[in-house]
Amino acid sequence: MKILSIKTVLFILSIFSCTATLGQSKKKPNIVLIFTDDGGYADFGFQGSKEIKTPEIDKLAKQGVKFTQGYVTASVCGPSRAGLITGQYQQKFGYEENNVPGYMSPSSKLLGEDMGLPLDQKTMGDYLKSLGYKTAFYGKWHLGGTDEHHPMNRGFDEFYGFRGGDRSYFAYQQLPKNHPDKKMENGLGNFEEPATYATDLFAEKAIDFMERNQEEPFFIFLSYNAVHTPMEATEEDLKRFPKLEGKRQELAAMTWALDRACGKLLDKLEDLGLDENTIVVFTNDNGGPSDKNASINTPLSGTKSNHLEGGIRVPYLIKWPEQLKKNASYDYPVSTFDLLPTFYAAAGGDLNDLENVDGVDLLPFVKGENTERPHQTLFWKKETRAAVRDGDWKLIRYSDRPAELYNLADDISEKNNLALDYPEKVKVLFKKLYEWELTLERPLWQLKRSFEKYDNDRMDNYKL
């Protein structure tokens, strides 16, 4: 038997070491999506706020890429989430309206019982699970309240949160009987009220999941209900903002708690040695509702529920130290429906496997490998109200007054309506909007009075 020399042994060991290092560098990235609720465009430090303090999220902004023109697919919670989680315009499968009391579908026996993400639609969780990811969802779901619509039946291995659109940040002393979707739930059907402030608890659940799954790729959808109503903050957090009053003080305190929770999560990624190869995204579901939570969207006009920029343009960050530059910005319009293909491609998936997706993989654009716009045209629609952005031109269609036309390159605040100055541009954009609408499904649910007005024949058997 031939004995190898020490030099040869060392050479062989070096090959094994290089191979191991190469294998480690090619490990699929972990993915953490931090999705907040009803945040104002200007209510974060990295967005220019001087009174709302967000040091941890500001740090995240400096560690990654800031999208200066980040959009959502809808100006209200439910449809926006449906577009995000499926990577497409949610109107294509009829998810145009918010799934809240007062709306109904023609097939409902009880008001709103089947208003959820259609079961034939694949989610981020579904796609990433198919690539070997462990998946978890924490916080606000708002994509259907029945068991068949439950996160753990829609691609997620674990869930802690609530099925509906809002709830208290503290434990209910008496559970809301008429709104079971407000109950806090651990897994499927195991209801347990939170022992601590919900914002902190959601981050704790996500941290625990990371610790238990750090040896394999994971995807965490951390869906905070902060800073959505009800306006509830801890006394300790309120005391941090003595110069503010009323809702503005409550908003500042709730945002501080949100920032603290995000910071703990990001610190844990670093402690576990996972931060370099983890994609972290921070964004929000729609514009801030200035009436309900005193949010500020400046320099944008508009608020939640409308199609002015303040309703649909949101803070939007992405960090991936192994792949993306620090403290960078990207200035072309992007959408939250781009996140699904971006995550899927980063995880090693073939984009051709995605079904009906309207989003694109953002990484080649952010890296400068593709210098074109990710999207020449973007659309929004709710009932008869709609908007289309083509290049820097934006048309807003209303149900009760003439359309408005803006050039966002010169007028981010949408103060100068150019519709009368450029009638041909109005016609062109109206045509684009109509052609897009022809590809959409009819809304699966509408306000009850809408069905009574237009669908009396389908309402004959409906009983309240």
Short mmCIF file of C-alpha atoms in Angstrom, two decimals:
data_model
loop_
_atom_site.label_atom_id
_atom_site.label_comp_id
_atom_site.label_asym_id
_atom_site.label_seq_id
_atom_site.Cartn_x
_atom_site.Cartn_y
_atom_site.Cartn_z
CA MET A 1 0.00 0.00 0.00
CA LYS A 2 1.41 3.35 -1.12
CA ILE A 3 1.73 5.97 1.60
CA LEU A 4 0.89 9.51 0.52
CA SER A 5 3.31 12.27 1.31
CA ILE A 6 2.35 15.04 3.71
CA LYS A 7 2.39 17.50 0.78
CA THR A 8 -0.06 15.37 -1.17
CA VAL A 9 -2.38 14.98 1.82
CA LEU A 10 -2.40 18.72 2.37
CA PHE A 11 -3.21 19.29 -1.31
CA ILE A 12 -6.16 16.86 -1.15
CA LEU A 13 -7.45 18.50 2.02
CA SER A 14 -7.24 21.92 0.38
CA ILE A 15 -9.41 20.65 -2.49
CA PHE A 16 -12.01 19.37 -0.04
CA SER A 17 -11.91 22.71 1.79
CA CYS A 18 -12.42 24.68 -1.42
CA THR A 19 -15.26 22.40 -2.44
CA ALA A 20 -16.94 22.84 0.93
CA THR A 21 -16.53 26.60 0.73
CA LEU A 22 -17.94 26.65 -2.78
CA GLY A 23 -20.88 24.53 -1.71
CA GLN A 24 -21.53 26.84 1.20
CA SER A 25 -21.45 29.95 -1.00
CA LYS A 26 -23.97 28.35 -3.34
CA LYS A 27 -26.43 27.62 -0.54
CA LYS A 28 -29.87 28.94 -1.29
CA PRO A 29 -30.48 32.28 0.40
CA ASN A 30 -32.85 32.58 3.30
CA ILE A 31 -35.68 35.04 2.63
CA VAL A 32 -37.39 37.34 5.11
CA LEU A 33 -40.24 39.55 3.92
CA ILE A 34 -41.22 42.25 6.42
CA PHE A 35 -44.61 43.64 5.44
CA THR A 36 -46.12 46.48 7.44
CA ASP A 37 -49.65 47.86 7.44
CA ASP A 38 -50.91 51.39 6.71
CA GLY A 39 -47.55 53.08 7.21
CA GLY A 40 -47.27 56.63 5.93
CA TYR A 41 -44.84 57.20 3.07
CA ALA A 42 -42.98 59.85 5.08
CA ASP A 43 -43.26 58.19 8.50
CA PHE A 44 -39.91 56.40 8.56
CA GLY A 45 -36.52 57.91 9.24
CA PHE A 46 -35.07 56.67 5.94
CA GLN A 47 -38.00 58.38 4.21
CA GLY A 48 -37.19 61.71 5.83
CA SER A 49 -39.22 61.72 9.03
CA LYS A 50 -37.81 63.79 11.87
CA GLU A 51 -40.43 62.94 14.51
CA ILE A 52 -41.14 59.25 13.83
CA LYS A 53 -38.01 57.35 14.93
CA THR A 54 -36.95 54.16 13.12
CA PRO A 55 -33.21 53.64 13.75
CA GLU A 56 -33.23 49.89 13.06
CA ILE A 57 -35.11 50.10 9.75
CA ASP A 58 -32.93 53.09 8.79
CA LYS A 59 -29.92 50.83 9.31
CA LEU A 60 -31.50 48.27 7.00
CA ALA A 61 -31.93 50.98 4.35
CA LYS A 62 -28.21 51.79 4.51
CA GLN A 63 -27.31 48.11 4.19
CA GLY A 64 -29.27 47.55 0.99
CA VAL A 65 -31.15 49.08 -1.91
CA LYS A 66 -33.92 51.66 -1.62
CA PHE A 67 -36.54 51.71 -4.37
CA THR A 68 -37.60 55.33 -4.81
CA GLN A 69 -40.64 54.35 -6.89
CA GLY A 70 -41.97 51.24 -5.18
CA TYR A 71 -45.64 50.47 -5.76
CA VAL A 72 -48.29 48.11 -4.44
CA THR A 73 -50.96 46.53 -6.65
CA ALA A 74 -53.86 48.06 -4.69
CA SER A 75 -54.48 50.94 -2.32
CA VAL A 76 -56.21 48.75 0.31
CA CYS A 77 -55.08 45.78 2.40
CA GLY A 78 -56.66 42.60 1.02
CA PRO A 79 -56.16 43.09 -2.73
CA SER A 80 -52.64 44.42 -2.16
CA ARG A 81 -51.72 41.26 -0.28
CA ALA A 82 -53.28 39.07 -2.95
CA GLY A 83 -51.16 40.71 -5.65
CA LEU A 84 -48.01 40.46 -3.56
CA ILE A 85 -48.38 36.81 -2.59
CA THR A 86 -49.28 35.59 -6.13
CA GLY A 87 -46.98 37.85 -8.14
CA GLN A 88 -49.74 39.14 -10.39
CA TYR A 89 -52.56 41.61 -10.79
CA GLN A 90 -55.14 40.30 -8.35
CA GLN A 91 -57.98 41.59 -10.55
CA LYS A 92 -57.11 38.79 -13.01
CA PHE A 93 -58.66 36.32 -10.57
CA GLY A 94 -61.36 38.61 -9.23
CA TYR A 95 -59.73 39.79 -5.98
CA GLU A 96 -60.50 43.45 -6.59
CA GLU A 97 -62.30 44.41 -3.38
CA ASN A 98 -61.34 44.23 0.27
CA ASN A 99 -62.68 41.11 1.99
CA VAL A 100 -64.35 42.89 4.88
CA PRO A 101 -67.87 43.07 6.37
CA GLY A 102 -70.25 44.86 4.02
CA TYR A 103 -68.96 42.99 0.99
CA MET A 104 -70.29 39.67 -0.22
CA SER A 105 -69.98 37.12 -3.01
CA PRO A 106 -72.98 35.72 -4.88
CA SER A 107 -72.24 32.22 -3.54
CA SER A 108 -72.12 33.24 0.13
CA LYS A 109 -74.63 31.80 2.57
CA LEU A 110 -73.32 34.13 5.22
CA LEU A 111 -71.87 37.56 4.59
CA GLY A 112 -68.30 37.17 3.37
CA GLU A 113 -67.74 33.57 4.41
CA ASP A 114 -65.95 32.60 1.21
CA MET A 115 -64.10 35.84 0.49
CA GLY A 116 -60.50 34.71 0.23
CA LEU A 117 -57.63 34.07 -2.12
CA PRO A 118 -59.00 31.63 -4.74
CA LEU A 119 -57.78 28.12 -4.04
CA ASP A 120 -56.42 27.66 -7.56
CA GLN A 121 -53.88 30.45 -7.05
CA LYS A 122 -50.34 29.53 -5.97
CA THR A 123 -48.63 31.60 -3.30
CA MET A 124 -45.07 32.55 -2.45
CA GLY A 125 -45.20 29.81 0.14
CA ASP A 126 -46.24 27.21 -2.43
CA TYR A 127 -43.48 28.13 -4.84
CA LEU A 128 -40.69 28.31 -2.27
CA LYS A 129 -41.76 25.07 -0.60
CA SER A 130 -41.40 23.39 -3.99
CA LEU A 131 -37.75 24.48 -3.94
CA GLY A 132 -37.10 22.91 -0.54
CA TYR A 133 -37.74 25.90 1.72
CA LYS A 134 -39.21 25.77 5.20
CA THR A 135 -41.93 28.41 5.25
CA ALA A 136 -43.64 30.40 7.98
CA PHE A 137 -46.21 33.19 8.18
CA TYR A 138 -46.56 35.46 11.20
CA GLY A 139 -49.07 38.23 11.79
CA LYS A 140 -51.97 39.50 9.72
CA TRP A 141 -53.24 37.13 7.01
CA HIS A 142 -56.35 38.83 5.55
CA LEU A 143 -56.57 36.45 2.58
CA GLY A 144 -59.55 34.42 3.76
CA GLY A 145 -61.02 33.36 7.08
CA THR A 146 -62.02 29.75 6.43
CA ASP A 147 -59.80 26.74 7.14
CA GLU A 148 -59.31 26.07 3.44
CA HIS A 149 -57.92 29.59 3.04
CA HIS A 150 -55.68 29.23 6.12
CA PRO A 151 -51.94 29.99 5.65
CA MET A 152 -51.02 26.39 6.52
CA ASN A 153 -53.20 25.27 3.61
CA ARG A 154 -51.67 27.90 1.30
CA GLY A 155 -48.00 26.97 1.33
CA PHE A 156 -46.82 27.75 4.85
CA ASP A 157 -45.50 25.19 7.32
CA GLU A 158 -46.13 27.34 10.38
CA PHE A 159 -48.47 30.16 11.34
CA TYR A 160 -48.97 32.43 14.30
CA GLY A 161 -51.29 35.36 13.84
CA PHE A 162 -54.87 36.17 12.96
CA ARG A 163 -56.91 35.53 9.84
CA GLY A 164 -58.66 38.89 9.50
CA GLY A 165 -57.75 42.48 8.71
CA ASP A 166 -57.29 43.96 12.18
CA ARG A 167 -57.41 43.19 15.87
CA SER A 168 -56.17 44.47 19.22
CA TYR A 169 -52.42 44.49 19.89
CA PHE A 170 -53.19 43.18 23.37
CA ALA A 171 -55.01 40.07 24.54
CA TYR A 172 -58.77 40.18 24.35
CA GLN A 173 -60.41 39.78 27.74
CA GLN A 174 -63.52 38.63 25.92
CA LEU A 175 -63.04 37.07 22.50
CA PRO A 176 -65.06 38.74 19.72
CA LYS A 177 -67.79 36.21 18.94
CA ASN A 178 -68.99 37.89 15.75
CA HIS A 179 -65.47 38.24 14.38
CA PRO A 180 -63.61 34.94 14.80
CA ASP A 181 -61.01 36.14 12.30
CA LYS A 182 -59.71 38.52 14.99
CA LYS A 183 -58.67 35.66 17.29
CA MET A 184 -54.96 35.00 17.63
CA GLU A 185 -54.05 31.54 16.40
CA ASN A 186 -51.04 29.27 16.81
CA GLY A 187 -51.08 26.78 13.95
CA LEU A 188 -54.45 25.70 12.58
CA GLY A 189 -57.39 25.92 14.96
CA ASN A 190 -55.36 26.45 18.12
CA PHE A 191 -56.53 29.85 19.36
CA GLU A 192 -54.52 31.54 22.10
CA GLU A 193 -54.41 35.20 22.98
CA PRO A 194 -50.99 36.92 23.06
CA ALA A 195 -49.17 37.19 26.35
CA THR A 196 -47.28 40.31 25.20
CA TYR A 197 -47.71 43.19 22.74
CA ALA A 198 -48.47 41.61 19.38
CA THR A 199 -45.81 43.47 17.38
CA ASP A 200 -43.06 42.18 19.66
CA LEU A 201 -44.56 38.71 19.75
CA PHE A 202 -44.63 38.29 15.97
CA ALA A 203 -40.91 39.03 15.82
CA GLU A 204 -40.24 36.58 18.66
CA LYS A 205 -42.06 33.85 16.74
CA ALA A 206 -40.02 34.59 13.63
CA ILE A 207 -36.77 34.51 15.60
CA ASP A 208 -37.68 31.15 17.11
CA PHE A 209 -38.38 29.80 13.63
CA MET A 210 -34.97 30.97 12.39
CA GLU A 211 -33.19 29.35 15.29
CA ARG A 212 -34.94 26.03 14.64
CA ASN A 213 -34.38 26.06 10.87
CA GLN A 214 -31.00 27.72 10.43
CA GLU A 215 -29.45 24.64 8.80
CA GLU A 216 -31.83 24.73 5.81
CA PRO A 217 -33.18 27.52 3.64
CA PHE A 218 -36.22 29.24 5.08
CA PHE A 219 -38.80 31.81 4.04
CA ILE A 220 -40.48 34.00 6.63
CA PHE A 221 -43.42 36.24 5.74
CA LEU A 222 -43.57 38.62 8.71
CA SER A 223 -46.85 40.46 8.24
CA TYR A 224 -47.18 43.08 10.97
CA ASN A 225 -50.56 44.66 11.58
CA ALA A 226 -48.70 47.73 12.79
CA VAL A 227 -49.50 50.53 12.29
CA HIS A 228 -53.11 49.74 11.34
CA THR A 229 -55.90 50.70 13.72
CA PRO A 230 -56.78 50.23 16.53
CA MET A 231 -54.29 52.82 17.73
CA GLU A 232 -52.77 50.97 20.66
CA ALA A 233 -49.31 51.37 22.12
CA THR A 234 -47.65 50.47 25.40
CA GLU A 235 -47.33 53.20 28.03
CA GLU A 236 -43.57 52.82 27.92
CA ASP A 237 -43.43 53.50 24.19
CA LEU A 238 -45.84 56.44 24.43
CA LYS A 239 -43.54 58.12 26.95
CA ARG A 240 -40.80 58.26 24.33
CA PHE A 241 -42.74 60.90 22.41
CA PRO A 242 -43.88 63.51 24.98
CA LYS A 243 -43.93 66.35 22.43
CA LEU A 244 -46.54 64.62 20.25
CA GLU A 245 -50.24 64.31 20.99
CA GLY A 246 -53.24 62.17 20.12
CA LYS A 247 -53.05 59.82 17.17
CA ARG A 248 -49.69 61.18 16.11
CA GLN A 249 -48.16 60.20 19.44
CA GLU A 250 -49.79 56.77 19.24
CA LEU A 251 -48.49 56.31 15.70
CA ALA A 252 -44.96 57.26 16.76
CA ALA A 253 -45.07 54.81 19.66
CA MET A 254 -46.48 51.98 17.53
CA THR A 255 -43.83 52.63 14.87
CA TRP A 256 -41.12 52.58 17.54
CA ALA A 257 -42.34 49.14 18.63
CA LEU A 258 -42.35 48.01 15.00
CA ASP A 259 -38.79 49.25 14.54
CA ARG A 260 -37.65 47.57 17.76
CA ALA A 261 -39.13 44.26 16.63
CA CYS A 262 -37.47 44.52 13.23
CA GLY A 263 -34.15 45.29 14.89
CA LYS A 264 -34.32 42.17 17.06
CA LEU A 265 -35.00 40.06 14.00
CA LEU A 266 -32.13 41.54 12.01
CA ASP A 267 -29.76 41.22 14.96
CA LYS A 268 -30.64 37.54 15.31
CA LEU A 269 -29.80 36.93 11.64
CA GLU A 270 -26.37 38.39 12.32
CA ASP A 271 -25.92 36.43 15.56
CA LEU A 272 -26.70 33.19 13.72
CA GLY A 273 -24.25 34.05 10.94
CA LEU A 274 -27.07 34.10 8.39
CA ASP A 275 -27.23 37.77 7.45
CA GLU A 276 -24.81 37.69 4.49
CA ASN A 277 -26.88 35.15 2.58
CA THR A 278 -30.35 36.28 3.60
CA ILE A 279 -32.59 38.42 1.44
CA VAL A 280 -34.49 40.89 3.60
CA VAL A 281 -37.28 43.01 2.13
CA PHE A 282 -39.12 45.76 3.96
CA THR A 283 -42.24 47.32 2.47
CA ASN A 284 -45.82 48.33 3.23
CA ASP A 285 -49.25 47.27 1.97
CA ASN A 286 -50.65 50.65 0.86
CA GLY A 287 -50.46 54.36 1.53
CA GLY A 288 -51.08 55.72 4.99
CA PRO A 289 -54.65 56.63 6.00
CA SER A 290 -54.11 60.14 7.30
CA ASP A 291 -57.54 60.24 8.91
CA LYS A 292 -57.40 57.02 10.92
CA ASN A 293 -53.81 56.90 12.13
CA ALA A 294 -52.54 60.43 11.42
CA SER A 295 -49.98 59.15 8.93
CA ILE A 296 -48.17 61.47 6.53
CA ASN A 297 -47.49 60.66 2.86
CA THR A 298 -45.67 63.81 1.76
CA PRO A 299 -44.46 64.75 -0.80
CA LEU A 300 -47.15 62.53 -2.30
CA SER A 301 -50.79 63.52 -2.67
CA GLY A 302 -53.54 61.14 -1.63
CA THR A 303 -53.97 58.47 1.01
CA LYS A 304 -54.96 54.86 1.44
CA SER A 305 -57.93 53.83 -0.74
CA ASN A 306 -57.25 56.16 -3.68
CA HIS A 307 -55.01 56.01 -6.76
CA LEU A 308 -53.01 59.15 -6.20
CA GLU A 309 -49.37 58.37 -5.43
CA GLY A 310 -50.02 58.61 -1.69
CA GLY A 311 -52.33 55.62 -1.94
CA ILE A 312 -50.15 53.28 -3.98
CA ARG A 313 -46.48 54.30 -3.62
CA VAL A 314 -44.79 52.83 -0.54
CA PRO A 315 -41.42 52.55 1.24
CA TYR A 316 -39.55 49.63 -0.33
CA LEU A 317 -36.14 48.19 0.66
CA ILE A 318 -34.19 45.07 -0.26
CA LYS A 319 -30.96 43.81 1.27
CA TRP A 320 -28.81 40.85 0.22
CA PRO A 321 -25.18 41.44 1.27
CA GLU A 322 -23.77 38.63 -0.87
CA GLN A 323 -25.30 40.04 -4.04
CA LEU A 324 -26.36 43.69 -3.71
CA LYS A 325 -24.56 46.94 -3.00
CA LYS A 326 -25.01 48.80 0.25
CA ASN A 327 -26.64 52.22 0.58
CA ALA A 328 -27.83 52.15 -3.02
CA SER A 329 -31.01 53.33 -4.68
CA TYR A 330 -33.02 52.23 -7.69
CA ASP A 331 -35.17 54.82 -9.43
CA TYR A 332 -37.37 53.02 -11.97
CA PRO A 333 -40.89 51.95 -10.91
CA VAL A 334 -41.21 48.49 -9.39
CA SER A 335 -44.13 46.69 -7.75
CA THR A 336 -44.63 44.34 -4.84
CA PHE A 337 -45.74 41.68 -7.34
CA ASP A 338 -42.09 41.58 -8.44
CA LEU A 339 -41.06 39.99 -5.15
CA LEU A 340 -42.37 36.49 -5.91
CA PRO A 341 -40.32 36.06 -9.13
CA THR A 342 -37.35 37.77 -7.48
CA PHE A 343 -37.41 35.33 -4.56
CA TYR A 344 -38.06 32.34 -6.82
CA ALA A 345 -35.14 33.14 -9.12
CA ALA A 346 -32.79 33.82 -6.18
CA ALA A 347 -33.79 30.44 -4.73
CA GLY A 348 -32.71 28.69 -7.92
CA GLY A 349 -36.12 28.32 -9.52
CA ASP A 350 -36.85 28.54 -13.24
CA LEU A 351 -39.03 31.58 -13.92
CA ASN A 352 -40.74 29.65 -16.70
CA ASP A 353 -42.35 27.53 -13.98
CA LEU A 354 -44.32 30.49 -12.62
CA GLU A 355 -47.97 30.64 -13.62
CA ASN A 356 -49.60 33.86 -14.88
CA VAL A 357 -47.08 36.04 -13.07
CA ASP A 358 -46.94 39.74 -13.98
CA GLY A 359 -43.93 40.56 -11.84
CA VAL A 360 -40.30 40.28 -12.90
CA ASP A 361 -37.06 39.24 -11.22
CA LEU A 362 -35.67 42.54 -9.94
CA LEU A 363 -32.11 41.38 -9.33
CA PRO A 364 -30.76 41.87 -12.89
CA PHE A 365 -32.18 45.40 -12.89
CA VAL A 366 -30.82 46.31 -9.46
CA LYS A 367 -27.39 44.91 -10.34
CA GLY A 368 -27.28 46.92 -13.56
CA GLU A 369 -27.27 43.84 -15.79
CA ASN A 370 -30.52 45.06 -17.36
CA THR A 371 -30.72 48.84 -17.79
CA GLU A 372 -34.28 48.96 -19.09
CA ARG A 373 -37.37 49.65 -17.02
CA PRO A 374 -38.73 46.58 -15.21
CA HIS A 375 -42.20 47.81 -16.22
CA GLN A 376 -43.13 50.26 -18.94
CA THR A 377 -46.76 50.18 -17.81
CA LEU A 378 -48.48 49.55 -14.47
CA PHE A 379 -52.21 49.41 -13.68
CA TRP A 380 -54.54 49.81 -10.70
CA LYS A 381 -58.29 49.31 -10.46
CA LYS A 382 -61.08 49.25 -7.87
CA GLU A 383 -64.68 49.33 -9.08
CA THR A 384 -64.93 52.01 -11.80
CA ARG A 385 -61.93 53.90 -10.46
CA ALA A 386 -58.62 53.04 -12.08
CA ALA A 387 -55.16 54.33 -12.93
CA VAL A 388 -52.44 53.56 -15.45
CA ARG A 389 -48.81 54.62 -15.40
CA ASP A 390 -46.94 54.44 -18.71
CA GLY A 391 -43.37 55.63 -18.48
CA ASP A 392 -43.64 58.80 -16.42
CA TRP A 393 -47.20 59.57 -17.51
CA LYS A 394 -50.07 58.67 -15.23
CA LEU A 395 -53.79 58.77 -15.92
CA ILE A 396 -56.35 58.49 -13.12
CA ARG A 397 -59.94 57.59 -14.05
CA TYR A 398 -62.74 58.56 -11.69
CA SER A 399 -66.40 57.61 -11.58
CA ASP A 400 -67.72 61.09 -10.87
CA ARG A 401 -65.42 63.57 -12.64
CA PRO A 402 -63.07 63.89 -15.62
CA ALA A 403 -59.84 61.93 -15.74
CA GLU A 404 -56.60 63.50 -14.56
CA LEU A 405 -53.20 63.31 -16.25
CA TYR A 406 -49.84 63.85 -14.58
CA ASN A 407 -46.18 63.68 -15.52
CA LEU A 408 -44.58 62.16 -12.44
CA ALA A 409 -41.05 63.01 -13.54
CA ASP A 410 -41.86 66.68 -13.04
CA ASP A 411 -44.76 66.49 -10.61
CA ILE A 412 -44.44 63.80 -7.94
CA SER A 413 -47.13 65.54 -5.86
CA GLU A 414 -49.66 65.41 -8.73
CA LYS A 415 -50.60 69.06 -8.45
CA ASN A 416 -50.58 69.98 -12.15
CA ASN A 417 -53.36 68.19 -14.07
CA LEU A 418 -52.30 68.12 -17.74
CA ALA A 419 -55.37 66.39 -19.18
CA LEU A 420 -56.54 69.44 -21.12
CA ASP A 421 -53.03 70.15 -22.42
CA TYR A 422 -52.41 66.62 -23.75
CA PRO A 423 -55.75 65.21 -24.97
CA GLU A 424 -54.04 62.69 -27.28
CA LYS A 425 -52.02 61.31 -24.38
CA VAL A 426 -55.27 60.93 -22.42
CA LYS A 427 -56.75 58.91 -25.29
CA VAL A 428 -53.70 56.67 -25.56
CA LEU A 429 -53.69 55.90 -21.85
CA PHE A 430 -57.44 55.31 -21.76
CA LYS A 431 -56.97 52.76 -24.55
CA LYS A 432 -54.19 50.98 -22.62
CA LEU A 433 -56.41 50.88 -19.55
CA TYR A 434 -59.40 49.49 -21.45
CA GLU A 435 -57.28 46.81 -23.13
CA TRP A 436 -55.94 45.72 -19.74
CA GLU A 437 -59.42 45.62 -18.22
CA LEU A 438 -60.54 43.21 -20.94
CA THR A 439 -58.11 40.64 -19.48
CA LEU A 440 -59.65 40.77 -15.98
CA GLU A 441 -62.23 38.67 -14.20
CA ARG A 442 -65.35 40.16 -12.70
CA PRO A 443 -64.87 40.90 -8.96
CA LEU A 444 -65.61 37.83 -6.86
CA TRP A 445 -67.32 39.98 -4.23
CA GLN A 446 -68.67 43.50 -4.03
CA LEU A 447 -70.58 45.75 -1.70
CA LYS A 448 -73.91 44.10 -0.92
CA ARG A 449 -75.80 47.01 -2.49
CA SER A 450 -73.83 46.49 -5.73
CA PHE A 451 -75.10 42.94 -6.01
CA GLU A 452 -78.64 44.08 -5.18
CA LYS A 453 -78.46 46.67 -7.96
CA TYR A 454 -76.85 44.62 -10.69
CA ASP A 455 -77.48 41.00 -9.74
CA ASN A 456 -81.02 40.66 -8.45
CA ASP A 457 -81.35 37.42 -10.36
CA ARG A 458 -78.39 35.93 -8.43
CA MET A 459 -79.63 37.28 -5.09
CA ASP A 460 -83.04 35.57 -5.05
CA ASN A 461 -81.94 32.92 -2.58
CA TYR A 462 -79.75 35.18 -0.46
CA LYS A 463 -80.88 35.50 3.14
CA LEU A 464 -79.24 37.70 5.75
#
